[in-house]
Short mmCIF file of C-alpha atoms and ligand atoms in Angstrom, two decimals:
data_model
loop_
_atom_site.label_atom_id
_atom_site.label_comp_id
_atom_site.label_asym_id
_atom_site.label_seq_id
_atom_site.Cartn_x
_atom_site.Cartn_y
_atom_site.Cartn_z
CA MET A 1 -6.38 -10.37 -57.08
CA ASP A 2 -3.39 -11.32 -54.45
CA LYS A 3 -4.82 -11.16 -51.02
CA LYS A 4 -3.58 -8.45 -48.87
CA PRO A 5 -0.73 -9.28 -46.23
CA LYS A 6 -1.85 -9.07 -42.86
CA ILE A 7 -0.13 -7.35 -40.33
CA VAL A 8 -1.43 -8.28 -36.36
CA ILE A 9 -0.57 -5.78 -33.68
CA LEU A 10 -1.02 -7.27 -29.97
CA GLY A 11 -1.41 -5.00 -27.39
CA ALA A 12 -3.07 -1.56 -27.41
CA GLY A 13 -0.62 0.45 -24.93
CA TYR A 14 1.69 2.94 -26.09
CA GLY A 15 3.83 0.83 -28.44
CA GLY A 16 0.65 -0.92 -30.13
CA MET A 17 -1.75 1.95 -30.31
CA MET A 18 0.91 4.42 -31.63
CA THR A 19 1.78 1.76 -34.07
CA ALA A 20 -1.45 1.15 -35.35
CA THR A 21 -1.85 5.25 -35.80
CA ARG A 22 1.35 5.52 -37.53
CA LEU A 23 0.19 2.48 -39.87
CA LEU A 24 -3.33 4.33 -40.62
CA LYS A 25 -1.23 7.78 -41.16
CA ALA A 26 0.96 6.37 -43.62
CA ASN A 27 -1.70 4.56 -45.45
CA VAL A 28 -0.37 1.60 -45.28
CA HIS A 29 -3.83 -0.07 -44.67
CA GLN A 30 -4.61 0.39 -48.29
CA ASP A 31 -2.02 -2.39 -49.04
CA ALA A 32 -2.03 -4.79 -45.85
CA GLU A 33 -4.99 -5.77 -43.79
CA ILE A 34 -4.45 -4.57 -40.26
CA THR A 35 -5.67 -5.76 -36.91
CA LEU A 36 -5.32 -4.57 -33.37
CA VAL A 37 -5.97 -7.20 -30.55
CA ASN A 38 -6.29 -6.01 -26.81
CA LYS A 39 -7.86 -7.38 -23.94
CA HIS A 40 -9.92 -4.56 -23.31
CA ASN A 41 -12.09 -2.16 -25.67
CA TYR A 42 -10.30 0.78 -24.23
CA HIS A 43 -6.70 1.96 -24.29
CA TYR A 44 -5.23 3.38 -20.96
CA GLN A 45 -2.26 5.18 -20.29
CA THR A 46 -0.05 3.01 -18.23
CA THR A 47 2.23 6.01 -16.82
CA TRP A 48 -1.08 7.91 -15.18
CA LEU A 49 -1.83 4.89 -13.22
CA HIS A 50 -0.64 5.63 -9.95
CA GLU A 51 -3.11 8.39 -9.71
CA PRO A 52 -6.51 6.32 -10.01
CA ALA A 53 -4.46 4.07 -7.84
CA ALA A 54 -4.39 6.59 -4.81
CA GLY A 55 -7.98 8.34 -5.93
CA THR A 56 -6.36 11.39 -6.82
CA LEU A 57 -7.76 11.04 -10.36
CA HIS A 58 -10.95 9.06 -12.01
CA HIS A 59 -9.68 5.84 -13.83
CA ASP A 60 -11.72 7.28 -16.91
CA LYS A 61 -9.37 9.85 -17.32
CA THR A 62 -6.39 7.49 -18.08
CA ARG A 63 -8.52 5.51 -20.65
CA MET A 64 -10.46 5.76 -24.20
CA ARG A 65 -12.46 3.70 -25.97
CA ILE A 66 -10.06 2.33 -29.04
CA GLU A 67 -13.03 2.84 -31.59
CA ASN A 68 -12.64 6.62 -30.45
CA VAL A 69 -9.14 7.01 -31.44
CA LEU A 70 -8.69 4.77 -34.49
CA ASP A 71 -10.71 4.42 -37.54
CA LEU A 72 -12.30 1.08 -37.35
CA ASN A 73 -13.04 1.29 -41.03
CA LYS A 74 -9.33 0.81 -41.92
CA ILE A 75 -8.13 -1.35 -39.00
CA ASN A 76 -9.93 -4.26 -37.37
CA PHE A 77 -10.28 -4.56 -33.55
CA VAL A 78 -10.26 -7.80 -31.77
CA LYS A 79 -11.28 -7.20 -28.20
CA ASP A 80 -9.75 -10.44 -27.13
CA ALA A 81 -6.76 -11.92 -24.61
CA VAL A 82 -3.30 -13.13 -26.53
CA LYS A 83 -2.77 -16.65 -24.99
CA GLU A 84 0.41 -17.77 -26.91
CA ILE A 85 1.96 -17.17 -30.63
CA LYS A 86 2.93 -20.05 -32.73
CA THR A 87 5.46 -18.72 -34.87
CA GLU A 88 6.03 -21.60 -36.70
CA ASP A 89 2.55 -21.54 -37.93
CA LYS A 90 2.10 -17.56 -37.86
CA LYS A 91 -0.50 -17.85 -35.74
CA VAL A 92 -1.56 -16.03 -32.58
CA ILE A 93 -3.79 -18.06 -30.01
CA LEU A 94 -6.49 -15.99 -28.29
CA GLU A 95 -8.84 -17.13 -25.63
CA GLY A 96 -11.71 -16.83 -27.82
CA GLY A 97 -10.06 -18.00 -31.36
CA GLU A 98 -6.91 -17.50 -33.41
CA LEU A 99 -5.61 -15.08 -35.86
CA ASP A 100 -3.10 -15.71 -38.75
CA TYR A 101 -0.35 -13.03 -39.54
CA ASP A 102 2.08 -12.59 -42.43
CA TYR A 103 3.68 -9.90 -40.04
CA LEU A 104 3.35 -9.81 -36.00
CA VAL A 105 3.73 -6.74 -33.89
CA ILE A 106 4.37 -7.80 -30.10
CA GLY A 107 3.32 -5.02 -27.55
CA LEU A 108 2.00 -6.82 -24.85
CA GLY A 109 3.69 -4.52 -22.08
CA SER A 110 4.81 -5.80 -18.70
CA GLU A 111 4.10 -7.47 -15.69
CA PRO A 112 5.29 -7.06 -11.75
CA GLU A 113 8.33 -8.69 -11.12
CA THR A 114 8.19 -10.43 -7.99
CA PHE A 115 11.89 -12.01 -7.84
CA GLY A 116 9.80 -14.98 -6.68
CA ILE A 117 9.47 -13.54 -3.25
CA PRO A 118 6.83 -15.35 -1.23
CA GLY A 119 3.41 -13.87 -0.97
CA VAL A 120 3.74 -11.25 -3.52
CA LYS A 121 1.59 -12.78 -6.01
CA GLU A 122 -0.86 -13.54 -3.29
CA HIS A 123 -1.20 -10.97 -1.12
CA ALA A 124 0.15 -7.74 -2.81
CA TYR A 125 -1.50 -5.47 -5.21
CA ALA A 126 0.05 -3.80 -8.46
CA ILE A 127 -0.23 -1.07 -10.56
CA ARG A 128 -0.85 -2.53 -13.80
CA SER A 129 -3.80 -1.81 -15.44
CA VAL A 130 -7.41 0.12 -14.96
CA ASN A 131 -8.86 -3.02 -13.22
CA SER A 132 -6.12 -3.38 -11.01
CA VAL A 133 -5.68 0.38 -9.49
CA ARG A 134 -9.70 0.56 -9.17
CA GLN A 135 -9.46 -2.35 -6.97
CA ILE A 136 -6.40 -0.62 -4.80
CA ARG A 137 -8.24 2.64 -4.77
CA GLU A 138 -11.54 0.88 -3.58
CA HIS A 139 -9.24 -1.30 -0.81
CA ILE A 140 -7.94 1.98 0.59
CA GLU A 141 -11.12 3.66 0.96
CA TYR A 142 -12.85 0.24 2.65
CA MET A 143 -9.81 0.30 5.07
CA PHE A 144 -10.72 3.69 6.01
CA ALA A 145 -14.46 3.27 6.00
CA SER A 146 -14.05 -0.12 7.82
CA TYR A 147 -11.68 1.22 10.63
CA ASN A 148 -14.09 3.35 12.36
CA ASN A 149 -17.01 1.02 11.81
CA GLU A 150 -15.38 -1.54 14.39
CA ILE A 151 -15.31 -1.88 18.07
CA GLU A 152 -11.68 -3.41 18.22
CA LYS A 153 -9.09 -1.13 16.00
CA HIS A 154 -7.10 -2.65 13.59
CA GLU A 155 -4.35 -0.50 13.27
CA ASP A 156 -2.77 -2.32 10.21
CA LYS A 157 -6.04 -0.92 8.47
CA LEU A 158 -4.45 2.20 8.51
CA THR A 159 -1.00 1.41 7.26
CA PHE A 160 0.37 1.16 3.77
CA VAL A 161 3.24 -0.37 2.42
CA VAL A 162 4.42 0.50 -0.85
CA ALA A 163 7.54 -2.12 -1.92
CA GLY A 164 10.33 -0.35 -3.86
CA ALA A 165 11.04 3.00 -4.38
CA GLY A 166 11.90 3.27 -7.86
CA PHE A 167 9.84 5.52 -9.91
CA THR A 168 6.78 3.59 -9.62
CA GLY A 169 6.78 3.16 -6.14
CA ILE A 170 7.72 7.05 -5.71
CA GLU A 171 5.17 8.33 -7.95
CA PHE A 172 2.29 6.07 -6.06
CA VAL A 173 3.73 7.35 -2.55
CA GLY A 174 3.31 11.05 -4.02
CA GLU A 175 -0.21 10.65 -4.71
CA LEU A 176 -1.29 8.49 -1.47
CA SER A 177 0.36 10.98 0.67
CA GLU A 178 -1.99 13.85 -0.96
CA ARG A 179 -5.01 11.65 -0.86
CA ILE A 180 -4.56 10.48 2.61
CA PRO A 181 -5.35 13.72 4.43
CA GLU A 182 -8.85 13.81 2.32
CA LEU A 183 -9.24 10.34 3.42
CA CYS A 184 -8.65 11.26 6.97
CA GLU A 185 -11.19 13.97 6.79
CA GLU A 186 -13.94 12.16 4.96
CA TYR A 187 -14.00 9.03 7.54
CA ASP A 188 -13.13 11.36 10.53
CA ILE A 189 -9.71 9.25 11.42
CA ALA A 190 -6.23 11.42 12.71
CA ARG A 191 -3.76 11.55 10.29
CA ASP A 192 -1.23 10.60 12.65
CA LYS A 193 -3.19 7.26 12.62
CA VAL A 194 -2.22 6.58 9.23
CA LYS A 195 1.35 5.09 8.13
CA ILE A 196 2.79 4.89 4.70
CA TYR A 197 6.09 3.37 4.46
CA SER A 198 8.24 3.45 1.19
CA VAL A 199 10.37 0.19 1.50
CA GLU A 200 13.46 0.42 -0.89
CA ALA A 201 16.14 -2.40 -0.95
CA ALA A 202 18.60 -0.39 -2.65
CA PRO A 203 21.17 1.90 -0.30
CA THR A 204 18.73 5.07 -1.91
CA ALA A 205 15.33 5.63 -3.27
CA LEU A 206 15.02 6.03 -6.84
CA PRO A 207 18.56 4.52 -7.41
CA GLY A 208 20.92 5.91 -10.30
CA PHE A 209 18.68 8.90 -10.30
CA ASP A 210 20.33 12.51 -9.64
CA GLU A 211 21.18 12.71 -5.96
CA GLU A 212 19.96 16.30 -5.39
CA LEU A 213 16.41 15.41 -7.10
CA VAL A 214 16.37 12.30 -4.92
CA GLU A 215 16.92 14.12 -1.71
CA TYR A 216 14.37 16.89 -2.58
CA ALA A 217 11.79 14.10 -3.44
CA MET A 218 12.30 12.37 -0.19
CA ASN A 219 12.14 15.62 2.00
CA LEU A 220 8.87 16.54 0.61
CA LEU A 221 7.62 13.07 0.84
CA GLU A 222 8.58 12.84 4.50
CA SER A 223 7.09 16.28 5.17
CA ARG A 224 3.61 14.86 3.84
CA GLY A 225 4.30 11.85 6.66
CA VAL A 226 5.95 9.21 4.55
CA GLU A 227 8.62 7.16 6.43
CA PHE A 228 11.59 5.57 4.10
CA LEU A 229 12.96 2.16 5.32
CA ILE A 230 15.90 2.36 2.64
CA GLU A 231 18.46 -0.51 2.42
CA THR A 232 15.39 -2.39 3.59
CA PRO A 233 14.47 -5.62 1.27
CA ILE A 234 11.30 -7.32 1.74
CA LYS A 235 11.63 -10.96 2.31
CA GLU A 236 8.04 -12.01 2.06
CA VAL A 237 4.57 -10.67 2.05
CA LYS A 238 2.17 -11.97 4.18
CA GLU A 239 -1.66 -12.01 4.60
CA ASP A 240 -1.06 -9.63 7.64
CA GLY A 241 2.07 -7.36 6.50
CA VAL A 242 5.83 -7.71 5.19
CA LEU A 243 8.49 -9.74 6.41
CA LEU A 244 11.87 -7.66 6.14
CA ASN A 245 15.21 -8.80 5.53
CA ASP A 246 16.53 -8.17 9.29
CA GLY A 247 13.56 -10.27 10.52
CA SER A 248 11.19 -7.66 11.43
CA GLU A 249 7.38 -7.20 10.42
CA ILE A 250 5.13 -4.38 9.38
CA LYS A 251 1.90 -5.44 10.27
CA SER A 252 -0.40 -3.73 6.95
CA ARG A 253 -3.28 -5.08 5.00
CA THR A 254 -2.04 -2.96 1.88
CA VAL A 255 1.07 -3.98 0.41
CA VAL A 256 1.63 -2.09 -2.72
CA TRP A 257 4.13 -4.09 -4.99
CA THR A 258 6.28 -1.77 -7.32
CA THR A 259 9.76 -3.52 -7.51
CA GLY A 260 9.88 -3.32 -11.32
CA VAL A 261 8.56 -4.98 -14.37
CA ARG A 262 9.13 -8.06 -16.63
CA GLY A 263 7.74 -8.78 -20.39
CA SER A 264 4.67 -10.11 -20.72
CA SER A 265 4.68 -13.73 -19.90
CA VAL A 266 2.98 -14.59 -23.23
CA VAL A 267 6.25 -13.85 -25.00
CA GLU A 268 8.16 -15.84 -22.79
CA ASN A 269 5.77 -18.81 -23.19
CA SER A 270 5.70 -18.66 -26.67
CA GLY A 271 9.52 -19.74 -27.28
CA PHE A 272 11.23 -16.33 -27.93
CA GLU A 273 14.36 -16.33 -25.85
CA THR A 274 13.95 -13.91 -22.98
CA MET A 275 15.64 -11.67 -20.25
CA ARG A 276 13.20 -11.12 -17.53
CA GLY A 277 10.50 -11.66 -20.30
CA ARG A 278 12.05 -9.13 -22.64
CA VAL A 279 13.46 -9.94 -25.97
CA LYS A 280 16.84 -8.50 -27.12
CA VAL A 281 15.68 -7.63 -30.33
CA GLU A 282 17.59 -6.68 -33.46
CA LYS A 283 18.39 -3.17 -34.63
CA ASP A 284 15.23 -3.13 -36.77
CA LEU A 285 13.10 -4.22 -34.08
CA ARG A 286 12.72 -7.71 -35.19
CA ALA A 287 13.06 -10.53 -32.84
CA PRO A 288 16.42 -12.56 -33.55
CA GLY A 289 15.67 -15.24 -36.03
CA TYR A 290 12.27 -13.89 -37.19
CA ASP A 291 12.02 -11.64 -40.05
CA ASP A 292 8.06 -11.44 -39.21
CA VAL A 293 8.13 -10.72 -35.77
CA PHE A 294 8.60 -7.04 -34.17
CA ILE A 295 8.54 -6.87 -30.52
CA ILE A 296 8.21 -3.53 -29.16
CA GLY A 297 7.91 -1.41 -25.78
CA ASP A 298 8.11 -3.44 -22.47
CA CYS A 299 8.43 -6.49 -24.39
CA ALA A 300 11.72 -5.55 -26.09
CA LEU A 301 15.22 -5.16 -24.45
CA ILE A 302 17.34 -2.55 -25.98
CA ILE A 303 21.06 -2.22 -24.82
CA ASN A 304 22.42 1.20 -24.02
CA GLU A 305 25.83 0.75 -25.64
CA GLU A 306 27.50 3.71 -23.87
CA ILE A 307 27.10 1.69 -20.32
CA ASN A 308 26.33 -1.69 -21.64
CA ARG A 309 23.03 -2.08 -19.91
CA PRO A 310 19.85 -1.99 -20.74
CA TYR A 311 17.62 0.69 -21.05
CA PRO A 312 14.88 1.00 -18.63
CA PRO A 313 11.49 0.39 -20.15
CA THR A 314 9.41 3.54 -20.66
CA ALA A 315 6.80 4.73 -22.68
CA GLN A 316 8.98 7.03 -23.94
CA ILE A 317 10.92 4.33 -25.82
CA ALA A 318 7.66 2.40 -26.83
CA ILE A 319 6.27 5.68 -28.56
CA GLN A 320 9.85 6.35 -30.32
CA GLN A 321 10.10 2.30 -31.35
CA SER A 322 6.44 2.56 -32.74
CA TYR A 323 7.59 4.99 -35.67
CA THR A 324 10.66 2.76 -36.72
CA CYS A 325 8.49 -0.27 -36.63
CA SER A 326 5.39 1.17 -38.56
CA ASN A 327 8.07 2.42 -41.22
CA ASN A 328 9.82 -0.83 -41.23
CA LEU A 329 6.67 -2.53 -41.73
CA LYS A 330 5.82 -0.20 -44.59
CA SER A 331 9.16 -0.87 -46.11
CA LEU A 332 8.25 -4.74 -45.89
CA ILE A 333 4.74 -4.08 -47.38
CA GLN A 334 6.19 -2.64 -50.44
CA GLY A 335 8.97 -5.37 -50.94
CA LYS A 336 11.89 -2.81 -49.73
CA ASP A 337 13.48 -5.31 -47.46
CA ASP A 338 16.67 -3.66 -47.50
CA HIS A 339 15.17 -0.23 -46.58
CA LEU A 340 14.99 -1.20 -42.94
CA GLU A 341 15.61 1.60 -40.13
CA THR A 342 17.47 1.04 -37.22
CA PHE A 343 16.16 1.87 -34.07
CA LYS A 344 17.91 4.51 -31.81
CA PRO A 345 16.25 5.82 -28.48
CA GLU A 346 16.58 9.30 -28.11
CA ILE A 347 16.12 9.81 -24.07
CA LYS A 348 14.93 13.26 -23.73
CA GLY A 349 14.68 12.86 -20.02
CA THR A 350 12.84 11.69 -17.20
CA VAL A 351 10.19 13.41 -15.14
CA ALA A 352 8.28 11.95 -11.99
CA SER A 353 5.16 13.32 -10.30
CA LEU A 354 5.08 13.84 -6.70
CA GLY A 355 1.63 14.49 -6.27
CA GLY A 356 -0.48 16.81 -8.47
CA LYS A 357 1.44 20.12 -7.92
CA GLU A 358 5.16 18.77 -7.39
CA ALA A 359 7.47 16.75 -9.44
CA ILE A 360 11.11 16.20 -9.96
CA GLY A 361 12.93 15.79 -13.65
CA ILE A 362 15.65 16.10 -15.97
CA VAL A 363 14.97 17.55 -19.32
CA GLY A 364 17.86 17.51 -21.70
CA GLU A 365 20.68 19.06 -19.37
CA ARG A 366 18.21 20.83 -17.07
CA LYS A 367 17.34 19.84 -13.35
CA LEU A 368 13.44 20.73 -12.63
CA TYR A 369 12.05 20.80 -9.02
CA GLY A 370 8.70 21.66 -7.69
CA GLY A 371 6.02 23.30 -9.61
CA SER A 372 7.92 23.66 -12.90
CA ALA A 373 8.80 19.87 -13.03
CA SER A 374 5.30 19.13 -12.55
CA ALA A 375 3.98 21.56 -15.21
CA MET A 376 6.32 19.80 -17.48
CA LYS A 377 5.09 16.31 -16.52
CA LYS A 378 1.47 17.33 -17.62
CA ILE A 379 3.01 18.76 -20.79
CA ILE A 380 4.78 15.38 -21.53
CA ASP A 381 1.48 13.65 -20.97
CA ASN A 382 -0.49 15.84 -23.11
CA ARG A 383 2.21 15.39 -25.69
CA TYR A 384 1.10 11.79 -26.17
CA LEU A 385 -2.28 12.39 -26.40
CA TYR A 386 -1.42 14.97 -29.35
CA LEU A 387 0.73 12.30 -31.02
CA LEU A 388 -2.25 9.94 -30.69
CA GLY A 389 -5.51 11.75 -31.46
CA GLY A 390 -4.31 15.81 -32.28
CA MET A 391 -5.72 18.48 -30.12
CA PRO A 392 -9.51 16.93 -30.15
CA LEU A 393 -8.00 14.23 -27.61
CA VAL A 394 -5.80 16.65 -25.36
CA LEU A 395 -8.85 18.49 -24.90
CA LYS A 396 -11.09 15.51 -24.13
CA LYS A 397 -8.82 13.51 -22.00
CA GLY A 398 -5.60 15.77 -21.60
CA LYS A 399 -4.28 17.35 -18.15
CA LEU A 400 -5.53 21.21 -18.82
CA ASN A 401 -4.68 22.08 -15.13
CA ILE A 402 -0.95 22.65 -15.74
CA PHE A 403 -0.04 24.97 -13.19
P1 FAD B 1 1.51 -0.74 -22.25
O1 FAD B 1 1.27 0.68 -22.25
O2 FAD B 1 1.35 -1.31 -20.68
O3 FAD B 1 0.43 -1.81 -23.12
C1 FAD B 1 0.48 -3.15 -23.07
C2 FAD B 1 -0.99 -3.36 -23.52
O4 FAD B 1 -1.20 -4.71 -23.89
C3 FAD B 1 -2.33 -2.96 -22.73
O5 FAD B 1 -3.35 -2.11 -23.28
C4 FAD B 1 -2.87 -4.50 -22.09
O6 FAD B 1 -4.28 -4.34 -21.59
C5 FAD B 1 -2.58 -5.23 -23.33
N1 FAD B 1 -2.28 -6.73 -23.08
C6 FAD B 1 -1.28 -7.15 -22.28
N2 FAD B 1 -1.52 -8.48 -22.00
C7 FAD B 1 -2.34 -8.69 -22.88
C8 FAD B 1 -2.78 -9.90 -23.59
N3 FAD B 1 -2.45 -11.16 -23.04
N4 FAD B 1 -3.86 -10.04 -24.37
C9 FAD B 1 -4.11 -9.21 -24.77
N5 FAD B 1 -3.83 -7.54 -24.54
C10 FAD B 1 -2.77 -7.85 -23.63
N6 FAD B 1 7.20 5.39 -18.91
C11 FAD B 1 7.72 6.78 -18.99
O7 FAD B 1 8.38 6.87 -20.34
N7 FAD B 1 7.17 7.86 -18.55
C12 FAD B 1 6.74 7.74 -17.41
O8 FAD B 1 6.46 8.86 -16.68
C13 FAD B 1 6.10 6.86 -16.84
N8 FAD B 1 5.42 6.73 -16.01
C14 FAD B 1 4.78 5.31 -15.43
C15 FAD B 1 3.97 5.19 -14.34
C16 FAD B 1 3.26 4.20 -14.01
C17 FAD B 1 2.52 4.07 -12.74
C18 FAD B 1 4.10 2.91 -14.56
C19 FAD B 1 3.51 1.61 -14.15
C20 FAD B 1 4.86 3.07 -15.53
C21 FAD B 1 5.29 4.12 -16.09
N9 FAD B 1 6.07 4.01 -17.13
C22 FAD B 1 6.79 5.59 -17.50
C23 FAD B 1 6.62 2.88 -17.88
C24 FAD B 1 5.64 2.85 -19.22
O9 FAD B 1 4.32 2.84 -18.78
C25 FAD B 1 5.75 1.48 -19.85
O10 FAD B 1 7.20 1.46 -20.33
C26 FAD B 1 5.00 1.35 -21.00
O11 FAD B 1 3.36 1.63 -20.92
C27 FAD B 1 5.30 0.40 -22.10
O12 FAD B 1 4.38 0.34 -23.23
P2 FAD B 1 3.94 -1.02 -24.01
O13 FAD B 1 3.10 -0.37 -25.19
O14 FAD B 1 4.94 -1.97 -24.01
O15 FAD B 1 2.70 -1.45 -22.74
P1 NAD B 2 12.31 0.11 -10.77
O1 NAD B 2 13.04 -0.91 -11.27
O2 NAD B 2 12.55 1.50 -11.50
O3 NAD B 2 12.25 0.14 -9.42
C1 NAD B 2 12.16 -1.03 -8.53
C2 NAD B 2 12.80 -0.57 -6.95
O4 NAD B 2 12.34 -1.98 -6.46
C3 NAD B 2 14.21 -0.70 -7.26
O5 NAD B 2 14.44 0.73 -6.46
C4 NAD B 2 14.42 -1.69 -6.46
O6 NAD B 2 15.96 -1.75 -5.32
C5 NAD B 2 13.23 -2.05 -5.38
N1 NAD B 2 13.20 -3.03 -4.99
C6 NAD B 2 13.39 -4.62 -5.47
N2 NAD B 2 13.25 -5.33 -4.89
C7 NAD B 2 13.28 -5.02 -3.75
C8 NAD B 2 12.39 -5.59 -2.32
N3 NAD B 2 12.49 -6.91 -2.37
N4 NAD B 2 12.27 -4.94 -1.27
C9 NAD B 2 12.31 -3.72 -1.72
N5 NAD B 2 12.73 -2.86 -2.70
C10 NAD B 2 12.96 -3.57 -3.91
O7 NAD B 2 10.75 -0.23 -11.36
P2 NAD B 2 9.23 0.40 -11.43
O8 NAD B 2 9.47 1.41 -10.51
O9 NAD B 2 8.23 -0.78 -11.21
O10 NAD B 2 9.13 0.88 -12.88
C11 NAD B 2 9.20 0.35 -14.08
C12 NAD B 2 9.75 0.74 -15.04
O11 NAD B 2 8.78 2.11 -15.49
C13 NAD B 2 11.04 1.39 -15.15
O12 NAD B 2 11.91 1.39 -16.32
C14 NAD B 2 10.50 2.96 -14.96
O13 NAD B 2 11.87 3.76 -15.40
C15 NAD B 2 9.34 3.19 -15.80
N6 NAD B 2 8.51 4.34 -14.90
C16 NAD B 2 8.79 5.67 -15.02
C17 NAD B 2 8.89 6.41 -14.79
C18 NAD B 2 8.80 8.04 -15.27
O14 NAD B 2 9.71 8.41 -16.02
N7 NAD B 2 8.17 8.93 -14.40
C19 NAD B 2 7.48 6.27 -13.64
C20 NAD B 2 7.30 4.97 -13.28
C21 NAD B 2 7.90 4.00 -13.83
#
């Protein structure tokens, strides 16, 4: 009997998990050996990470063990970190071994974009993974705990700088501005001692987003004590704060870097042609020149032809790509090479949270503010859980406090 072709999926994020789920639903495991590789034995929802980073949600709510979501009798799971892809040998090099593939799906997500700014890697925190956000939360708590326990007061311990007022920066500031009063209460510190700066290089927060909604968000966050420094690029991050473009400094022990993302360095280092770490994929989601490699999620670059600019990388697109990718894999396994689907993103909208009960968003043609936007955000979060693991997963991990 012929050996089954091997499909290897790299990364158990939105793209990788949903591709695996779709392949199992379509019974592709009967005709192919499917292997999922991920650094951790759990899947986490990147889109929720601003919450555990600020400490408004426990990190366990954002993650789930892979064995509890995927049937490991039907799919192999390898817990390991991918180091390199050797396309000419059809091999993936892991920290602890290697894997052969016939078809590869790359869904390794993104890394923080530093733009080569000095000190970012050494001194700033990033909202990237469960490990990174757990450290941010503990660091913030430590700043509060140590402030009052020292005779000489260090005000920079109570100054928090969030670099970049894009969606990640704004969502994090939204959570942090709700957590700070709780921390002040817990550690006996007056609220006016604490500073939160949202520092943005562009002439507005959330550049490119609806102006009215941006204004609503900024007013709300300012009312919670957030100070915006707009049109103020950060030039350097130091051990004791940030240096701004005009030469002034903010002294801070906590700089959270949210100035955008680039695709996983594994992709770049494996010889693919990339732009900011992302591969401009073909319409069927394969890498140009490789008929056995699909690239999805934050590692893939898709051009919005209406404006001739890349779509911002989002979970929404990663999830949609998993449908096309799994359908195309099924066709290839069945030998229907001329039946491959074209990927076309269907952008349903954008909703950004501003803490637990407020948000802003556009869904279809509708603008949403406040509580209704926040409810919509939770429904979107729950919808993903439903697609991944049905109602039981929603009940276990979902946001059930919708209003
Ligand atoms: P990810 O979901 O990030 O998953 C990548 C996976 O690969 C991870 O499990 C990681 O552990 C694993 N991995 C990485 N490197 C390796 C390696 N070398 N070896 C093995 N495994 C590895 N998008 C939206 O559409 N809506 C939102 O509301 C939204 N909110 C966001 C909020 C925040 C705070 C952030 C940071 C992002 C948000 N995004 C949102 C963007 C969205 O999270 C990403 O676009 C999405 O996660 C991309 O999916 P992915 O599958 O490519 O990568
Ligand atoms: P982003 O690119 O959306 O925003 C980064 C911001 O940092 C920009 O406003 C940019 O002008 C600013 N910036 C860049 N360099 C700077 C500097 N030196 N100093 C100060 N500011 C600087 O990136 P992000 O917020 O990290 O988001 C990453 C991706 O995830 C995006 O595609 C975003 O759409 C998506 N996302 C979506 C949501 C949502 O839909 N709710 C939430 C978070 C992230």
